[in-house]
Structures are given as structure tokens and as C-alpha cells.
Amino acid sequence: SLMGSVLVFLQQSEEALPKPALVAIEVAKRLKEKWQKGAVNAVILGPGASKASDVALLSGVDKVYFSEAGALEKYMAPYY
């Protein structure tokens, strides 16, 4: 359930997670412990999100929601 989780939105570029996204995962993991939540979930958008989700999972994210929709190709977190 998302109510018992920490949700983090991650930027990806060419199937990879840039350093700020990896830092966001680490912060989310710390918040999970501090807030006593059950999981860290992530959202990754745009072409390449599937491969980037593998990196997020290896970095400690419990579940990833992603979309490879072409309309999200130029997605940048600061604009949303």
C-alpha cells in the first residue's frame, strides 16, 4: 500500500539514474526508517524507464512504477 510507503519520483536519462536520483533513493530509505514505513516506492517516467527501474531496485527501492510513454521523453522533475 502506498499509504505505508515513502514515494520518490526519480529522473532518468538514457536508461540510467543520475547521481541526484541515487541520492534521493538514499534519503527515501532513511525516511522509511525514521517514519517507520514499510517500503520505498519509486516513479520513473520516459523512454528507458524500464532499465532505469532495474537500477533503482538494485539501489534498495522496493517497488517501481514506470511508464515509457514517448510523451514523457523530455520529463524533468523541476517542471512538474
Coordinates of C-alpha atoms in Angstrom, one line a residue:
S1 CA 0.0 0.0 0.0
L2 CA 1.3 3.5 -0.9
M3 CA -0.1 4.8 2.4
G4 CA 2.5 2.8 4.3
S5 CA 5.4 3.7 2.0
V6 CA 7.8 6.5 1.1
L7 CA 7.2 7.5 -2.6
V8 CA 10.1 9.1 -4.5
F9 CA 10.0 10.4 -8.1
L10 CA 13.2 9.7 -9.9
Q11 CA 14.6 11.4 -13.0
Q12 CA 16.3 9.1 -15.5
S13 CA 18.4 9.7 -18.6
E14 CA 19.2 7.2 -21.3
E15 CA 18.2 4.2 -19.1
A16 CA 20.4 5.3 -16.2
L17 CA 19.8 7.1 -12.9
P18 CA 21.9 10.3 -12.4
K19 CA 23.6 10.9 -9.1
P20 CA 20.8 13.1 -7.7
A21 CA 18.3 10.3 -8.2
L22 CA 20.6 7.9 -6.4
V23 CA 20.8 10.4 -3.5
A24 CA 17.0 10.7 -3.5
I25 CA 16.8 6.9 -3.0
E26 CA 19.2 7.1 -0.1
V27 CA 17.1 9.9 1.5
A28 CA 13.9 7.9 0.9
K29 CA 15.4 4.8 2.6
R30 CA 16.4 7.0 5.7
L31 CA 12.9 8.5 5.8
K32 CA 11.4 5.0 5.6
E33 CA 13.3 4.0 8.8
K34 CA 12.6 7.3 10.6
W35 CA 8.9 7.3 9.7
Q36 CA 8.6 3.6 10.3
K37 CA 7.1 2.9 6.8
G38 CA 7.1 -0.5 5.1
A39 CA 8.7 0.3 1.8
V40 CA 10.3 2.7 -0.6
N41 CA 8.4 3.0 -3.9
A42 CA 9.6 5.0 -6.9
V43 CA 8.1 6.5 -10.0
I44 CA 10.3 6.7 -13.2
L45 CA 9.0 8.2 -16.4
G46 CA 10.0 8.3 -20.1
P47 CA 11.7 6.0 -22.6
G48 CA 14.4 4.0 -20.8
A49 CA 12.4 3.9 -17.6
S50 CA 12.3 0.1 -17.6
K51 CA 16.1 -0.3 -17.5
A52 CA 16.4 2.6 -15.0
S53 CA 13.9 0.8 -12.8
D54 CA 16.3 -2.1 -12.6
V55 CA 19.0 0.3 -11.2
A56 CA 16.5 1.7 -8.7
L57 CA 15.6 -1.8 -7.5
L58 CA 19.3 -2.7 -7.1
S59 CA 19.7 0.5 -5.1
G60 CA 17.2 -0.5 -2.5
V61 CA 13.8 0.6 -3.9
D62 CA 11.1 -2.0 -3.1
K63 CA 8.8 -1.3 -6.0
V64 CA 9.0 0.9 -9.1
Y65 CA 6.1 2.3 -11.1
F66 CA 7.2 3.4 -14.6
S67 CA 6.0 4.5 -18.0
E68 CA 7.9 4.5 -21.2
A69 CA 5.4 6.8 -22.9
G70 CA 7.1 8.8 -25.6
A71 CA 5.3 12.0 -24.4
L72 CA 7.4 11.8 -21.3
E73 CA 10.7 11.7 -23.1
K74 CA 11.7 15.2 -22.0
Y75 CA 10.4 14.8 -18.5
M76 CA 12.4 16.9 -16.0
A77 CA 11.3 16.9 -12.3
P78 CA 11.7 20.7 -11.7
Y79 CA 9.0 21.4 -14.3
Y80 CA 6.3 19.3 -12.6

